[in-house]
Coordinates of N, CA and C in Angstrom, one line a residue:
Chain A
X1 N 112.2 200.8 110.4 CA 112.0 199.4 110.3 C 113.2 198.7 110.8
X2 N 112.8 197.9 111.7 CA 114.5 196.7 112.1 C 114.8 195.9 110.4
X3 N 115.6 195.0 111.0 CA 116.5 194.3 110.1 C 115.1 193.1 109.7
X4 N 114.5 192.8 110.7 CA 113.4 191.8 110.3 C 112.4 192.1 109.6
X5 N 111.6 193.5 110.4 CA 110.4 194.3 109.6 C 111.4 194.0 108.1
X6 N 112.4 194.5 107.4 CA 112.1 194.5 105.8 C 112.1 193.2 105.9
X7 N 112.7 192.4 105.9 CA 113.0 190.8 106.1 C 111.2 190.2 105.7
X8 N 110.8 190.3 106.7 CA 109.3 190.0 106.2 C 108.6 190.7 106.0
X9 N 108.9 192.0 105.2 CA 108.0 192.5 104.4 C 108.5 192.4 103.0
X10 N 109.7 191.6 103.0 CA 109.9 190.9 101.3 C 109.7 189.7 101.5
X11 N 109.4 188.5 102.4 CA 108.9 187.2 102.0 C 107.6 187.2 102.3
X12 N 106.6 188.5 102.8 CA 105.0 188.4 102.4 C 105.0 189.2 101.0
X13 N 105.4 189.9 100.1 CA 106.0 190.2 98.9 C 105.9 189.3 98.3
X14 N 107.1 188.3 98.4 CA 107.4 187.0 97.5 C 106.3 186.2 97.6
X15 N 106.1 185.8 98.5 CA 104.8 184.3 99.2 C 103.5 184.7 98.3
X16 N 103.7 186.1 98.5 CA 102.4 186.5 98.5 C 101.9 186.9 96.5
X17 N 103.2 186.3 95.8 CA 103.4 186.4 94.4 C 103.4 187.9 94.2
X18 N 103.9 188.8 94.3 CA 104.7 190.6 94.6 C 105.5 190.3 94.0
X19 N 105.7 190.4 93.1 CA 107.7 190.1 93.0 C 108.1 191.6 93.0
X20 N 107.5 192.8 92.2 CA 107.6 193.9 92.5 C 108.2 194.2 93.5
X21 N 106.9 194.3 94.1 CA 107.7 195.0 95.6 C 108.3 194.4 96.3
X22 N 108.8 192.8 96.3 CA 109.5 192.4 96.9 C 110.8 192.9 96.7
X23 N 111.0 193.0 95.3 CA 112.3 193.8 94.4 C 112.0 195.2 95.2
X24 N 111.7 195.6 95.9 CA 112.0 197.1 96.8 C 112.9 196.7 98.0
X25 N 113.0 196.1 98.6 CA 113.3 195.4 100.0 C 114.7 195.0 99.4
X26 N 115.2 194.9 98.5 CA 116.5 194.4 97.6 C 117.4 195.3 97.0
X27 N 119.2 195.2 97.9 CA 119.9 196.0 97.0 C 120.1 195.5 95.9
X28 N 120.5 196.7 94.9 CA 121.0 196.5 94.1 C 121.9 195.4 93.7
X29 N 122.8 195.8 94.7 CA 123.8 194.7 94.8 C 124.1 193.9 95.6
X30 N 123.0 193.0 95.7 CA 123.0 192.0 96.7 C 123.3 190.7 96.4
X31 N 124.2 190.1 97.5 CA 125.0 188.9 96.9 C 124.1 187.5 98.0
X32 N 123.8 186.6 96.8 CA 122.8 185.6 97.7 C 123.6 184.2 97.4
X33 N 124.1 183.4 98.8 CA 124.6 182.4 98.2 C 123.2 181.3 98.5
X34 N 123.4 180.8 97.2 CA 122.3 180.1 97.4 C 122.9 178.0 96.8
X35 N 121.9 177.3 97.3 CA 122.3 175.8 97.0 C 123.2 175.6 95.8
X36 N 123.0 176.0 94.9 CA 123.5 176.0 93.6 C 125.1 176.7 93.2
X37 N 125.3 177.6 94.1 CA 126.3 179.2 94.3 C 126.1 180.0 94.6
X38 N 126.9 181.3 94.0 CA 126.9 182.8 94.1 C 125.8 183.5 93.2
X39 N 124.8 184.0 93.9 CA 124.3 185.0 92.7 C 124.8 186.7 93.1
X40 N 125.0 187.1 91.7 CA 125.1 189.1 92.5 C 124.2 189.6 91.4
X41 N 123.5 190.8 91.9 CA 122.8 191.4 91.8 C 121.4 191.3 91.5
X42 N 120.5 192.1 92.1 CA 119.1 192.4 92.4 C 118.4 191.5 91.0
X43 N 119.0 192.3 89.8 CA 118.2 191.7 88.7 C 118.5 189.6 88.5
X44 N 119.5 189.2 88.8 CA 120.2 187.9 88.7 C 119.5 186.9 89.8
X45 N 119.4 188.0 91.1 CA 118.7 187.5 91.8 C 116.8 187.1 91.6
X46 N 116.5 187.8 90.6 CA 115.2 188.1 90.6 C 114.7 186.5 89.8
X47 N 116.1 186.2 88.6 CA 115.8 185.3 87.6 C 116.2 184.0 88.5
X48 N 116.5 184.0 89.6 CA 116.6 183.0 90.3 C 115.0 182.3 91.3
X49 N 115.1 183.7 91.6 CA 113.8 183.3 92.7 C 112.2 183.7 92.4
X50 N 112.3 184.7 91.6 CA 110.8 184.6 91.1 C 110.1 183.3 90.4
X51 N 111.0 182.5 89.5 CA 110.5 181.5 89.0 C 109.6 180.7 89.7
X52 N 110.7 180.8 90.9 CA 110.6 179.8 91.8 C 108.9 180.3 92.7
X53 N 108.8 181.5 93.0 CA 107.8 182.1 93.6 C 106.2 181.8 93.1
X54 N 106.7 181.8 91.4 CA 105.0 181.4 90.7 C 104.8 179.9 91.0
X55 N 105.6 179.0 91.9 CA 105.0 177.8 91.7 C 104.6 177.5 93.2
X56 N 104.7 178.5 94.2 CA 104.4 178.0 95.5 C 103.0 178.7 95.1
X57 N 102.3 177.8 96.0 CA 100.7 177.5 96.3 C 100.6 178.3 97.5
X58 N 101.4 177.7 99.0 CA 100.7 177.9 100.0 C 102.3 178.4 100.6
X59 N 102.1 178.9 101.8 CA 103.6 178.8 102.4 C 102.9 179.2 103.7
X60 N 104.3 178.9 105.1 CA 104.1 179.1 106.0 C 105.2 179.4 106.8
X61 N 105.1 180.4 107.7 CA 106.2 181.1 108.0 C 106.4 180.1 109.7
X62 N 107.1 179.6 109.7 CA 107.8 178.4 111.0 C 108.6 179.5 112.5
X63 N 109.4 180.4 111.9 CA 110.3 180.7 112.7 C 110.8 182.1 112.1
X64 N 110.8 183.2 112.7 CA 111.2 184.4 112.2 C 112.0 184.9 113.9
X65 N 113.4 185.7 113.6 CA 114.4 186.6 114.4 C 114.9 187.5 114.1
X66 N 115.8 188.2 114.8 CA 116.2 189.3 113.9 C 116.9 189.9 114.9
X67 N 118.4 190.8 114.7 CA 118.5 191.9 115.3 C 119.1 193.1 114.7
X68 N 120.0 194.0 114.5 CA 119.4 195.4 114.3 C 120.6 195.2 112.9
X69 N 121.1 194.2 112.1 CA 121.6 193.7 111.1 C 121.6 192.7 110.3
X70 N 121.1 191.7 111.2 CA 120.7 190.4 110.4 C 119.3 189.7 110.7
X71 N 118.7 188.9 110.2 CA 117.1 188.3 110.4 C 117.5 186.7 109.7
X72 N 117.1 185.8 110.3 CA 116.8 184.3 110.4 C 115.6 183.9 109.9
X73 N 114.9 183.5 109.0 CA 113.7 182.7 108.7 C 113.9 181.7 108.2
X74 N 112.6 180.8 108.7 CA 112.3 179.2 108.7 C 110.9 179.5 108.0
X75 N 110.7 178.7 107.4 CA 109.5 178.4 106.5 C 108.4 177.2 106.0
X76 N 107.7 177.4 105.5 CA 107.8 175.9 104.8 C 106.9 176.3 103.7
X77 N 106.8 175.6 102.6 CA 106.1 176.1 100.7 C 105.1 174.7 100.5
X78 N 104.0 174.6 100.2 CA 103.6 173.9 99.1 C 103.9 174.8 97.8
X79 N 104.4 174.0 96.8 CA 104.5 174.0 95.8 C 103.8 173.4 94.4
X80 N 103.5 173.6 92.9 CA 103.5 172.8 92.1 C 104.4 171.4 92.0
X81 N 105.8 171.5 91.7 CA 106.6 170.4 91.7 C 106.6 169.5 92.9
X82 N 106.8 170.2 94.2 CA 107.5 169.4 95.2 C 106.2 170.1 96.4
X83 N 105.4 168.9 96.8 CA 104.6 169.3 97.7 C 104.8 169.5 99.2
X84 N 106.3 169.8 99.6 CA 106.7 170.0 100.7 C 107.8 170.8 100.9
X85 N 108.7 172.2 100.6 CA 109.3 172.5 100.6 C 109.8 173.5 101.2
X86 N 110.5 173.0 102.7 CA 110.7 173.9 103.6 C 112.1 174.7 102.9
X87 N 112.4 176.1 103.8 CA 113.5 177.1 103.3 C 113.9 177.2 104.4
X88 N 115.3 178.2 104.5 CA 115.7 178.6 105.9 C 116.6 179.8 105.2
X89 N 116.6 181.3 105.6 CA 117.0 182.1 104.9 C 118.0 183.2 105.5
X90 N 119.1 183.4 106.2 CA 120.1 184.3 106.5 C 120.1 185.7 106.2
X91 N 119.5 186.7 106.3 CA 119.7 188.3 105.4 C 120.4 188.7 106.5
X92 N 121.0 189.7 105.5 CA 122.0 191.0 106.5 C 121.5 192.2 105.7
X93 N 120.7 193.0 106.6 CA 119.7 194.3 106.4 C 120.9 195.5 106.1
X94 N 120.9 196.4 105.1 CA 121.3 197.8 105.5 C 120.9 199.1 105.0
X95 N 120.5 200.1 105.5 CA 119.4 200.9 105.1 C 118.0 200.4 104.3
X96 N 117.5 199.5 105.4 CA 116.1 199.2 104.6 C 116.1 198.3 103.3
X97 N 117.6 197.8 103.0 CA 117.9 197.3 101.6 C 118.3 195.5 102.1
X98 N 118.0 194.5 101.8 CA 119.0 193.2 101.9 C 119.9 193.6 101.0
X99 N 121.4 193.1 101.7 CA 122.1 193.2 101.0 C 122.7 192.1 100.9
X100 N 122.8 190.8 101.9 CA 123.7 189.6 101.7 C 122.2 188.4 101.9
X101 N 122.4 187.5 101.6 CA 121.2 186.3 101.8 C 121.6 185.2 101.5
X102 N 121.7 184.3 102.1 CA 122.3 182.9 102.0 C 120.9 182.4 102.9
X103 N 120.2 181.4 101.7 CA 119.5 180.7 101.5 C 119.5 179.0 101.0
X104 N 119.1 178.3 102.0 CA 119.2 176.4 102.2 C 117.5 175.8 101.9
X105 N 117.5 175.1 100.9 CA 116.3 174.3 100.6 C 117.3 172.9 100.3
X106 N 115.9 171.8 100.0 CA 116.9 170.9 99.7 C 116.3 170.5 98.0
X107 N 117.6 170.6 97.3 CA 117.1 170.6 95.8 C 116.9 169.2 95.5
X108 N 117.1 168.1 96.3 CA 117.2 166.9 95.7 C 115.7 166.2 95.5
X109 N 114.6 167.1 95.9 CA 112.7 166.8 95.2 C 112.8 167.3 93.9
X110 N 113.2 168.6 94.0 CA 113.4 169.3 92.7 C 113.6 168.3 91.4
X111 N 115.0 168.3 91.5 CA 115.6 167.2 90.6 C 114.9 166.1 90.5
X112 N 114.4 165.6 91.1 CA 113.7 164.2 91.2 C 112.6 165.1 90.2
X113 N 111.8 165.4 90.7 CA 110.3 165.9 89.9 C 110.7 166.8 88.4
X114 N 111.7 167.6 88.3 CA 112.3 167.1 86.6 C 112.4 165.9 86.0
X115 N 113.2 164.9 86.7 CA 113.8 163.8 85.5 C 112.5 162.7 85.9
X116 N 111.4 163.0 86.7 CA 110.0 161.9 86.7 C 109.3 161.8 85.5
Chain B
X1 N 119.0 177.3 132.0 CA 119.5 177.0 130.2 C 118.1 177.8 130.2
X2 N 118.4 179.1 128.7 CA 117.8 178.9 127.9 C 117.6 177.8 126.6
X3 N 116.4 178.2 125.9 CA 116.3 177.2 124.6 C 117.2 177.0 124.4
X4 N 118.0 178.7 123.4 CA 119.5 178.4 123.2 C 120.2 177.7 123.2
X5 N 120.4 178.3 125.0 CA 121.6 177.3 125.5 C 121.3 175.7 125.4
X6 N 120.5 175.4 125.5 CA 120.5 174.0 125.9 C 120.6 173.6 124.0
X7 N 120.5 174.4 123.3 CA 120.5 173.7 121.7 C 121.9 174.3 121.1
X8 N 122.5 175.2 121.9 CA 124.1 175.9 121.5 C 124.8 174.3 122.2
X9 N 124.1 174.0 123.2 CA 125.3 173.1 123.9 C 125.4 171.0 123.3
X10 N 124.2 171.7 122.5 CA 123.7 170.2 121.9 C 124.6 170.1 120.1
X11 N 124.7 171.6 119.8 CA 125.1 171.8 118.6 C 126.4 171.2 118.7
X12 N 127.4 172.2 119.8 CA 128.5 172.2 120.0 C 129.4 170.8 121.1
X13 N 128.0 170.0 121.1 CA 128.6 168.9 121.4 C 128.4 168.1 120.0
X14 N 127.8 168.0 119.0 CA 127.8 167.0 117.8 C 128.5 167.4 116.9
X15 N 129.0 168.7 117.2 CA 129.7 169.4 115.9 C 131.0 169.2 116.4
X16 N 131.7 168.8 117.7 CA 132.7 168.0 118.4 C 132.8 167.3 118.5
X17 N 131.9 166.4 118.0 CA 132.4 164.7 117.7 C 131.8 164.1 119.1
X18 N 131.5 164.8 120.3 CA 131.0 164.1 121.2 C 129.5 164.1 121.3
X19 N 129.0 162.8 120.3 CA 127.6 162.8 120.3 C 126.6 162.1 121.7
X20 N 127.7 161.4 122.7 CA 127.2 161.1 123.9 C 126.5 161.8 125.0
X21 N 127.4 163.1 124.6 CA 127.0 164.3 125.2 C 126.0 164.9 124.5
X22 N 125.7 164.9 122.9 CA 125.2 165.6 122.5 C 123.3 164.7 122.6
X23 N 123.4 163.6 123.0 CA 122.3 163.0 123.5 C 122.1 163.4 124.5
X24 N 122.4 164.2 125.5 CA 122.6 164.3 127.1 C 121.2 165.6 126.8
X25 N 120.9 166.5 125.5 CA 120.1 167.3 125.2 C 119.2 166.9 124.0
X26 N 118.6 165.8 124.2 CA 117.8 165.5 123.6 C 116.8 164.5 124.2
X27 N 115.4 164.8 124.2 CA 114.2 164.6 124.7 C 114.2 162.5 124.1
X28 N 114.2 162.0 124.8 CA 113.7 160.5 124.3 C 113.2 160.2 123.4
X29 N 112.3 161.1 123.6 CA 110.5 161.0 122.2 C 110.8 161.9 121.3
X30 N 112.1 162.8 121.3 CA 112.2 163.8 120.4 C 111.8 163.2 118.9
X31 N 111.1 164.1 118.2 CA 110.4 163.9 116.8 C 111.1 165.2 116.1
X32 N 111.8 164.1 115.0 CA 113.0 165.0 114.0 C 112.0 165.2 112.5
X33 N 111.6 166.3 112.4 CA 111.3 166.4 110.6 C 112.6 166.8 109.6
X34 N 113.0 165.8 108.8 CA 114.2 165.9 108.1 C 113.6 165.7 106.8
X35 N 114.8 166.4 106.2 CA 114.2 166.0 104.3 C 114.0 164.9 104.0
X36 N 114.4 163.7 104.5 CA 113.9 162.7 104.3 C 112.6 161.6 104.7
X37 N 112.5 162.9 105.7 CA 110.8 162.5 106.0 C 111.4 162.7 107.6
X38 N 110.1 162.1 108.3 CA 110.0 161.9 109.6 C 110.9 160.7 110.4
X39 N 111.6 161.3 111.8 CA 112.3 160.2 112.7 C 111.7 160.2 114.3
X40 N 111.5 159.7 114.3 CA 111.1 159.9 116.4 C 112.0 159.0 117.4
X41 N 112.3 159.5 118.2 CA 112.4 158.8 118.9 C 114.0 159.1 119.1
X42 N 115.3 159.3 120.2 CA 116.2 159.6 120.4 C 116.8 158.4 119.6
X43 N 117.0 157.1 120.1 CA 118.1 156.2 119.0 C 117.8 156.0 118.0
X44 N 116.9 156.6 116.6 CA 116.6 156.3 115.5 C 116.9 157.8 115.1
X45 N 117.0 159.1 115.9 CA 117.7 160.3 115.4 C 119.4 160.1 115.7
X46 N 119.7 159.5 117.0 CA 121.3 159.1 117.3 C 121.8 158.7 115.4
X47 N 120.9 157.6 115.3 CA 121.3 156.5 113.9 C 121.6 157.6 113.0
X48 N 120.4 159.1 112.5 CA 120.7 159.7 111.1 C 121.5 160.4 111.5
X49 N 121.9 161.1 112.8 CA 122.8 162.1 112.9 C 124.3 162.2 113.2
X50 N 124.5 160.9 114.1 CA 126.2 160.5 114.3 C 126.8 160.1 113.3
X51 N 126.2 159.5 112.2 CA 126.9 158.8 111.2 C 127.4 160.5 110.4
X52 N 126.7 161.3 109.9 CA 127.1 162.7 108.9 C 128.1 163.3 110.4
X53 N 127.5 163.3 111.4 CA 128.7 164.3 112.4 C 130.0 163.5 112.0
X54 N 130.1 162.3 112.4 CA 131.3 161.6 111.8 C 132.1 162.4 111.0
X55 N 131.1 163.1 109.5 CA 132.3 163.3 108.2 C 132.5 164.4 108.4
X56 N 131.9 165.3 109.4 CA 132.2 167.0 109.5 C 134.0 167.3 110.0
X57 N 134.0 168.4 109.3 CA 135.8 167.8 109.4 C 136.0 169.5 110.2
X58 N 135.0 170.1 109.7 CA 134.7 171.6 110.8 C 133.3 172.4 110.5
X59 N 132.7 173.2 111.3 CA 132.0 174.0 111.4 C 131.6 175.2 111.6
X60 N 130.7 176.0 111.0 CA 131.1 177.5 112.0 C 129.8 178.1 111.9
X61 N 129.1 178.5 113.3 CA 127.8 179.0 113.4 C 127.8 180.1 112.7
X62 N 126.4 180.0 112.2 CA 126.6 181.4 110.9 C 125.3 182.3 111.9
X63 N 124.1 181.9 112.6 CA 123.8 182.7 113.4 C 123.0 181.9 114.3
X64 N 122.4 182.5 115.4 CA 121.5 181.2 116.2 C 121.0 182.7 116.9
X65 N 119.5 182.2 117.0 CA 118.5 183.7 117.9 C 118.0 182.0 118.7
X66 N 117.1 182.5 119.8 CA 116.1 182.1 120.6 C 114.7 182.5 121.5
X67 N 114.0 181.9 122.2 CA 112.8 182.5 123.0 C 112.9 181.6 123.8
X68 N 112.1 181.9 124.4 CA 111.8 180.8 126.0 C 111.4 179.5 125.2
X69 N 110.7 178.9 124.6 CA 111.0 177.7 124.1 C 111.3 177.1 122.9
X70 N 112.2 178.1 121.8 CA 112.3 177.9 120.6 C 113.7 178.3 120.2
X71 N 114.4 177.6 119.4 CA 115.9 178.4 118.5 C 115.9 178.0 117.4
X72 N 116.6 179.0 116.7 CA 116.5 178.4 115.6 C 118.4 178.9 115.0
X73 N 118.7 178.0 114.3 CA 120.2 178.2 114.0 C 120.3 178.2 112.3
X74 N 121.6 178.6 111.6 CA 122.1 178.0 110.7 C 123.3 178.2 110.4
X75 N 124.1 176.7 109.8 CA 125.5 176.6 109.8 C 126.0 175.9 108.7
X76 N 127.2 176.5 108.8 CA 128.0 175.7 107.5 C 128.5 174.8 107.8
X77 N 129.1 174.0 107.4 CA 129.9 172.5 107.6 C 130.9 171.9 106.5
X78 N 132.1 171.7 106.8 CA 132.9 171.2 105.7 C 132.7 169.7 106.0
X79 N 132.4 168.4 104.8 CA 132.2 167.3 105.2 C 133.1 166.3 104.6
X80 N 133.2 165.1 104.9 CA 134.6 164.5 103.8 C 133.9 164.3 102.7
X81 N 132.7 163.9 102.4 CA 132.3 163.7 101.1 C 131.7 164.9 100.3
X82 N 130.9 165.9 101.1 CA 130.8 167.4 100.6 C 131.3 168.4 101.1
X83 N 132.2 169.1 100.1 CA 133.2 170.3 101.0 C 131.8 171.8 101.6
X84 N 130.8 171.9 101.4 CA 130.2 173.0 101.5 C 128.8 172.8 101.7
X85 N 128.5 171.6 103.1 CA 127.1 171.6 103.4 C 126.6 172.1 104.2
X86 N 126.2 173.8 104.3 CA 125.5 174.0 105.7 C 123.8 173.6 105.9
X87 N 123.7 174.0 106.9 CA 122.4 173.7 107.4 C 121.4 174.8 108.1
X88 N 120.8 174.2 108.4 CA 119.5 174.9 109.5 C 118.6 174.5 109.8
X89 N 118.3 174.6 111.3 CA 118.0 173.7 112.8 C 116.9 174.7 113.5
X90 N 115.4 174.3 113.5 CA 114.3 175.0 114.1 C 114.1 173.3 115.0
X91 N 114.4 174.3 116.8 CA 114.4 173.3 117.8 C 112.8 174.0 118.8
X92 N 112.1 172.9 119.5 CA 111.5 173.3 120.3 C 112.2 172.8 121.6
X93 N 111.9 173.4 122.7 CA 113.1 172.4 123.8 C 112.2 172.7 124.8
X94 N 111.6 171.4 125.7 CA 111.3 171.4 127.0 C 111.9 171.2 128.1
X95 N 112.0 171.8 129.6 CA 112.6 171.5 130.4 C 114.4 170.3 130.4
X96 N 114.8 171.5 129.6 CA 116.3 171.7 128.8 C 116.6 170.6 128.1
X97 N 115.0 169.8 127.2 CA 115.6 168.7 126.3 C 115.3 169.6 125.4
X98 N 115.8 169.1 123.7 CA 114.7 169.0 122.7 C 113.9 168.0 122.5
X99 N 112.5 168.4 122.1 CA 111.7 167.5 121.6 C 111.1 167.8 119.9
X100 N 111.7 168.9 119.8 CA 111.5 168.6 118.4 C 112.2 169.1 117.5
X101 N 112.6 168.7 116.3 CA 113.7 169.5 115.5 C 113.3 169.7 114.1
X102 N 113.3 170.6 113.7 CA 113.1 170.4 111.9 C 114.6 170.3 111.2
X103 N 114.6 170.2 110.3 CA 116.6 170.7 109.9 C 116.4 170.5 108.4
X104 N 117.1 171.4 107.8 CA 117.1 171.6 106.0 C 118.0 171.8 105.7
X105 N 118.6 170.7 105.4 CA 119.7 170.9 103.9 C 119.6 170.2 102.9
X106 N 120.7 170.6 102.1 CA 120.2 170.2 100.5 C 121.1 169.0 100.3
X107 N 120.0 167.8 100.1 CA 120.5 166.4 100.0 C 121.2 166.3 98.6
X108 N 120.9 167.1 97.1 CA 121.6 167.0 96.2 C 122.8 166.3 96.4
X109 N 123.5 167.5 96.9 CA 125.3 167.0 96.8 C 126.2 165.4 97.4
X110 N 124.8 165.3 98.6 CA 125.6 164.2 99.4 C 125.1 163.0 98.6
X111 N 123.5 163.0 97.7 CA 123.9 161.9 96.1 C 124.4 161.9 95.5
X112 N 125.0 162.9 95.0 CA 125.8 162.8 93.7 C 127.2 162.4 94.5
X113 N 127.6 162.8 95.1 CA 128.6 162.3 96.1 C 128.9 160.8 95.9
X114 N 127.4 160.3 96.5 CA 127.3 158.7 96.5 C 127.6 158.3 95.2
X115 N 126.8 159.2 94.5 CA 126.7 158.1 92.6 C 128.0 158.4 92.1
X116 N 129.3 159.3 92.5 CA 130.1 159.7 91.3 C 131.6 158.5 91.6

């Protein structure tokens, strides 16, 4: 599998509400900077982004790249809270594992659809 | 030019402060989808985009792939009002303009920025 094959075979995983096996595609110790900060590790990561996973509806994959250590994806989510919520996601692949991910949404719907 | 090139040379002219140039790769009718909704038209994306290149005080491409008519990038940015805004840029580019751009980042910080 290239750097992308795992790449999107853990955001049809996620999208696809897997969290399981999306958690296969994931080191242990993988460090994701995400809008908010630093997250490390698989499990820390999981209480970050599965939440987030049971409330997308629909998603659509925009833009996918990749070469033989890193993969690029562009997206876009219907959601419960925020009915438009595109992503854009950085991984660095190593043996079949993500191990780095720095991920950009924009939180400022989020926040709004809490304090409404 | 590839896509790329012609959206490496658009990047690396607005992330230099020379946005004159960096209009020199952008389609007329270009149609921007931003978090803040929809822009069309080259001087009404000139208006959202030169004002934030303004505060960028540096930058540094974090990766950029392409195809014959697509790129897609993502980057960090130090800004005077947010020390840690990157982004990410899905361009379509015709006959070496762009005509369309999506871009995601997280508007959060550059409110609270404003309110604090």
């Amino acid at each position: 599998m290239t750097a992308l094959d795992t790449v999107l075979a853990y955001h049809h995983a996620w999208t696809g509400h897997d969290f399981d096996l999306a958690m296969r595609y994931l080191a242990d110790d993988i460090v994701c900077e995400a809008p908010a900060g630093r997250i490390e590790g698989a499990a820390a990561f999981r209480d970050f982004m599965e939440p987030f996973s049971k409330t997308v509806t629909s998603s659509t994959l925009l833009s996918a790249f990749g070469d033989e250590t890193t993969a690029l994806l562009m997206y876009d989510t219907v959601t419960i809270p925020v009915p438009h919520a595109p992503g854009a996601e950085l991984h660095t692949v190593e043996n079949g594992r993500i191990t780095h991910l720095r991920i950009i949404f924009d939180r400022l719907p989020f926040t709004q659809a809490r304090n409404s």
